[in-house]
Amino acid sequence: VQLQASGGGLVQAGGSLRLSCAASGNNLRIINRMRWFRQAPGKERELVAGISSGERTNYVESVKGRFVISRDKSGYTVYLQMNSLKPEDTAVYFCNVNGWAPSTGSVDYWGQGTLVTVSS
């Protein structure tokens, strides 16, 4: 299973970025939830947003109204549209996918992380 994340970069406060994470592999017969986490320097990794197979979404309070998580029609790519970015959004963002296959059961997979830097 591979998770290819992209879209990070440097942006000024108030700007926008769109992160993408494409999942592929034989052990992804079914994809359940897809999530984005982030980890800022010196801090623990935190859940930013999640989307279920039924398109139900959830967000950490600090990003509500600014970030939108979505999936493409295939269900194998997850996006995180980040608007009105703040310096405190600076972090490495990781995608996380819960997939199921007959040989593995339900497994959580992690992408490599993409750096988002918001300058003031």
PDB file of C-alpha atoms in Angstrom:
ATOM      1  CA  VAL A   1       0.000   0.000   0.000  1.00  0.00           C
ATOM      2  CA  GLN A   2       1.263   3.439  -0.916  1.00  0.00           C
ATOM      3  CA  LEU A   3      -0.020   6.841   0.145  1.00  0.00           C
ATOM      4  CA  GLN A   4       1.360   9.659  -1.959  1.00  0.00           C
ATOM      5  CA  ALA A   5       0.811  13.038  -0.335  1.00  0.00           C
ATOM      6  CA  SER A   6       1.439  16.350  -2.050  1.00  0.00           C
ATOM      7  CA  GLY A   7       0.473  20.007  -1.991  1.00  0.00           C
ATOM      8  CA  GLY A   8       2.448  21.385   0.918  1.00  0.00           C
ATOM      9  CA  GLY A   9       4.534  24.510   0.673  1.00  0.00           C
ATOM     10  CA  LEU A  10       5.136  28.027   1.919  1.00  0.00           C
ATOM     11  CA  VAL A  11       2.226  30.464   2.007  1.00  0.00           C
ATOM     12  CA  GLN A  12       1.517  33.797   3.646  1.00  0.00           C
ATOM     13  CA  ALA A  13      -1.037  34.090   6.389  1.00  0.00           C
ATOM     14  CA  GLY A  14      -4.520  34.327   4.915  1.00  0.00           C
ATOM     15  CA  GLY A  15      -3.568  32.244   1.922  1.00  0.00           C
ATOM     16  CA  SER A  16      -4.723  28.819   0.797  1.00  0.00           C
ATOM     17  CA  LEU A  17      -3.254  25.431   0.028  1.00  0.00           C
ATOM     18  CA  ARG A  18      -4.761  22.157  -1.117  1.00  0.00           C
ATOM     19  CA  LEU A  19      -3.269  18.896   0.047  1.00  0.00           C
ATOM     20  CA  SER A  20      -3.830  15.639  -1.805  1.00  0.00           C
ATOM     21  CA  CYS A  21      -3.204  12.055  -0.805  1.00  0.00           C
ATOM     22  CA  ALA A  22      -3.618   9.223  -3.290  1.00  0.00           C
ATOM     23  CA  ALA A  23      -3.890   5.684  -1.975  1.00  0.00           C
ATOM     24  CA  SER A  24      -2.986   2.620  -4.009  1.00  0.00           C
ATOM     25  CA  GLY A  25      -2.161  -1.024  -3.454  1.00  0.00           C
ATOM     26  CA  ASN A  26      -3.552  -4.512  -3.489  1.00  0.00           C
ATOM     27  CA  ASN A  27      -4.480  -4.429   0.186  1.00  0.00           C
ATOM     28  CA  LEU A  28      -6.973  -1.633  -0.270  1.00  0.00           C
ATOM     29  CA  ARG A  29     -10.050  -3.539  -1.321  1.00  0.00           C
ATOM     30  CA  ILE A  30     -12.170  -1.260   0.792  1.00  0.00           C
ATOM     31  CA  ILE A  31     -11.203   2.139   2.131  1.00  0.00           C
ATOM     32  CA  ASN A  32     -13.008   3.152   5.252  1.00  0.00           C
ATOM     33  CA  ARG A  33     -12.075   6.429   6.871  1.00  0.00           C
ATOM     34  CA  MET A  34      -9.470   8.819   5.518  1.00  0.00           C
ATOM     35  CA  ARG A  35      -7.895  11.405   7.780  1.00  0.00           C
ATOM     36  CA  TRP A  36      -5.362  14.183   7.928  1.00  0.00           C
ATOM     37  CA  PHE A  37      -3.115  14.653  10.935  1.00  0.00           C
ATOM     38  CA  ARG A  38      -0.490  17.290  11.571  1.00  0.00           C
ATOM     39  CA  GLN A  39       2.527  17.615  13.794  1.00  0.00           C
ATOM     40  CA  ALA A  40       4.090  20.949  14.618  1.00  0.00           C
ATOM     41  CA  PRO A  41       7.650  21.205  15.980  1.00  0.00           C
ATOM     42  CA  GLY A  42       7.744  20.184  19.617  1.00  0.00           C
ATOM     43  CA  LYS A  43       4.103  19.128  19.651  1.00  0.00           C
ATOM     44  CA  GLU A  44       2.230  15.873  19.476  1.00  0.00           C
ATOM     45  CA  ARG A  45       0.537  14.723  16.304  1.00  0.00           C
ATOM     46  CA  GLU A  46      -3.082  15.831  16.209  1.00  0.00           C
ATOM     47  CA  LEU A  47      -6.070  14.846  14.129  1.00  0.00           C
ATOM     48  CA  VAL A  48      -7.072  17.704  11.842  1.00  0.00           C
ATOM     49  CA  ALA A  49      -9.936  16.277   9.801  1.00  0.00           C
ATOM     50  CA  GLY A  50     -11.514  12.992   8.847  1.00  0.00           C
ATOM     51  CA  ILE A  51     -13.990  11.673   6.317  1.00  0.00           C
ATOM     52  CA  SER A  52     -15.787   8.358   6.458  1.00  0.00           C
ATOM     53  CA  SER A  53     -16.762   6.093   3.597  1.00  0.00           C
ATOM     54  CA  GLY A  54     -20.220   7.611   3.931  1.00  0.00           C
ATOM     55  CA  GLU A  55     -18.815  11.130   3.489  1.00  0.00           C
ATOM     56  CA  ARG A  56     -19.330  12.093   7.101  1.00  0.00           C
ATOM     57  CA  THR A  57     -16.697  14.639   8.105  1.00  0.00           C
ATOM     58  CA  ASN A  58     -15.205  15.852  11.342  1.00  0.00           C
ATOM     59  CA  TYR A  59     -12.706  18.604  12.164  1.00  0.00           C
ATOM     60  CA  VAL A  60     -10.607  19.775  15.051  1.00  0.00           C
ATOM     61  CA  GLU A  61     -12.125  22.935  16.480  1.00  0.00           C
ATOM     62  CA  SER A  62      -9.222  25.153  15.423  1.00  0.00           C
ATOM     63  CA  VAL A  63      -9.796  24.541  11.686  1.00  0.00           C
ATOM     64  CA  LYS A  64     -13.591  24.507  11.506  1.00  0.00           C
ATOM     65  CA  GLY A  65     -14.837  26.953   8.896  1.00  0.00           C
ATOM     66  CA  ARG A  66     -11.396  27.184   7.263  1.00  0.00           C
ATOM     67  CA  PHE A  67     -10.504  23.630   6.168  1.00  0.00           C
ATOM     68  CA  VAL A  68     -12.545  21.234   4.060  1.00  0.00           C
ATOM     69  CA  ILE A  69     -11.821  17.531   3.686  1.00  0.00           C
ATOM     70  CA  SER A  70     -13.166  15.630   0.695  1.00  0.00           C
ATOM     71  CA  ARG A  71     -12.685  12.463  -1.335  1.00  0.00           C
ATOM     72  CA  ASP A  72     -12.733  11.937  -5.058  1.00  0.00           C
ATOM     73  CA  LYS A  73     -15.327   9.730  -6.738  1.00  0.00           C
ATOM     74  CA  SER A  74     -13.074   6.683  -6.698  1.00  0.00           C
ATOM     75  CA  GLY A  75     -12.701   7.077  -2.945  1.00  0.00           C
ATOM     76  CA  TYR A  76      -8.963   6.528  -3.179  1.00  0.00           C
ATOM     77  CA  THR A  77      -7.822  10.154  -3.036  1.00  0.00           C
ATOM     78  CA  VAL A  78      -8.437  12.484  -0.147  1.00  0.00           C
ATOM     79  CA  TYR A  79      -8.033  16.242  -0.233  1.00  0.00           C
ATOM     80  CA  LEU A  80      -7.650  18.905   2.401  1.00  0.00           C
ATOM     81  CA  GLN A  81      -8.517  22.399   1.222  1.00  0.00           C
ATOM     82  CA  MET A  82      -6.977  24.827   3.657  1.00  0.00           C
ATOM     83  CA  ASN A  83      -8.145  28.439   3.562  1.00  0.00           C
ATOM     84  CA  SER A  84      -7.413  31.477   5.717  1.00  0.00           C
ATOM     85  CA  LEU A  85      -4.208  29.846   6.854  1.00  0.00           C
ATOM     86  CA  LYS A  86      -2.593  31.016  10.070  1.00  0.00           C
ATOM     87  CA  PRO A  87       1.001  30.724  11.287  1.00  0.00           C
ATOM     88  CA  GLU A  88      -0.203  28.223  13.886  1.00  0.00           C
ATOM     89  CA  ASP A  89      -1.224  25.895  11.044  1.00  0.00           C
ATOM     90  CA  THR A  90       2.462  25.393  10.287  1.00  0.00           C
ATOM     91  CA  ALA A  91       3.208  21.678  10.596  1.00  0.00           C
ATOM     92  CA  VAL A  92       3.973  18.501   8.747  1.00  0.00           C
ATOM     93  CA  TYR A  93       0.665  17.111   7.509  1.00  0.00           C
ATOM     94  CA  PHE A  94       0.168  13.355   7.266  1.00  0.00           C
ATOM     95  CA  CYS A  95      -2.614  11.459   5.563  1.00  0.00           C
ATOM     96  CA  ASN A  96      -3.948   8.346   7.195  1.00  0.00           C
ATOM     97  CA  VAL A  97      -6.120   5.744   5.508  1.00  0.00           C
ATOM     98  CA  ASN A  98      -7.926   2.832   7.049  1.00  0.00           C
ATOM     99  CA  GLY A  99      -8.150   0.084   4.485  1.00  0.00           C
ATOM    100  CA  TRP A 100      -9.448  -3.460   4.460  1.00  0.00           C
ATOM    101  CA  ALA A 101      -8.511  -6.530   2.498  1.00  0.00           C
ATOM    102  CA  PRO A 102      -9.224 -10.251   3.078  1.00  0.00           C
ATOM    103  CA  SER A 103      -5.543 -10.958   3.722  1.00  0.00           C
ATOM    104  CA  THR A 104      -4.909  -8.142   6.196  1.00  0.00           C
ATOM    105  CA  GLY A 105      -8.181  -7.199   7.778  1.00  0.00           C
ATOM    106  CA  SER A 106      -8.508  -3.557   8.786  1.00  0.00           C
ATOM    107  CA  VAL A 107      -5.181  -1.668   8.798  1.00  0.00           C
ATOM    108  CA  ASP A 108      -4.196   1.971   9.219  1.00  0.00           C
ATOM    109  CA  TYR A 109      -1.688   3.252   6.675  1.00  0.00           C
ATOM    110  CA  TRP A 110       0.317   6.496   6.816  1.00  0.00           C
ATOM    111  CA  GLY A 111       1.637   8.794   4.129  1.00  0.00           C
ATOM    112  CA  GLN A 112       5.119  10.314   4.233  1.00  0.00           C
ATOM    113  CA  GLY A 113       4.047  13.784   5.346  1.00  0.00           C
ATOM    114  CA  THR A 114       4.057  17.094   3.555  1.00  0.00           C
ATOM    115  CA  LEU A 115       5.311  20.328   5.112  1.00  0.00           C
ATOM    116  CA  VAL A 116       3.032  23.341   5.330  1.00  0.00           C
ATOM    117  CA  THR A 117       4.647  26.606   6.400  1.00  0.00           C
ATOM    118  CA  VAL A 118       2.548  29.716   6.980  1.00  0.00           C
ATOM    119  CA  SER A 119       4.440  32.967   7.312  1.00  0.00           C
ATOM    120  CA  SER A 120       3.069  35.949   9.213  1.00  0.00           C
TER     121      SER A 120
END
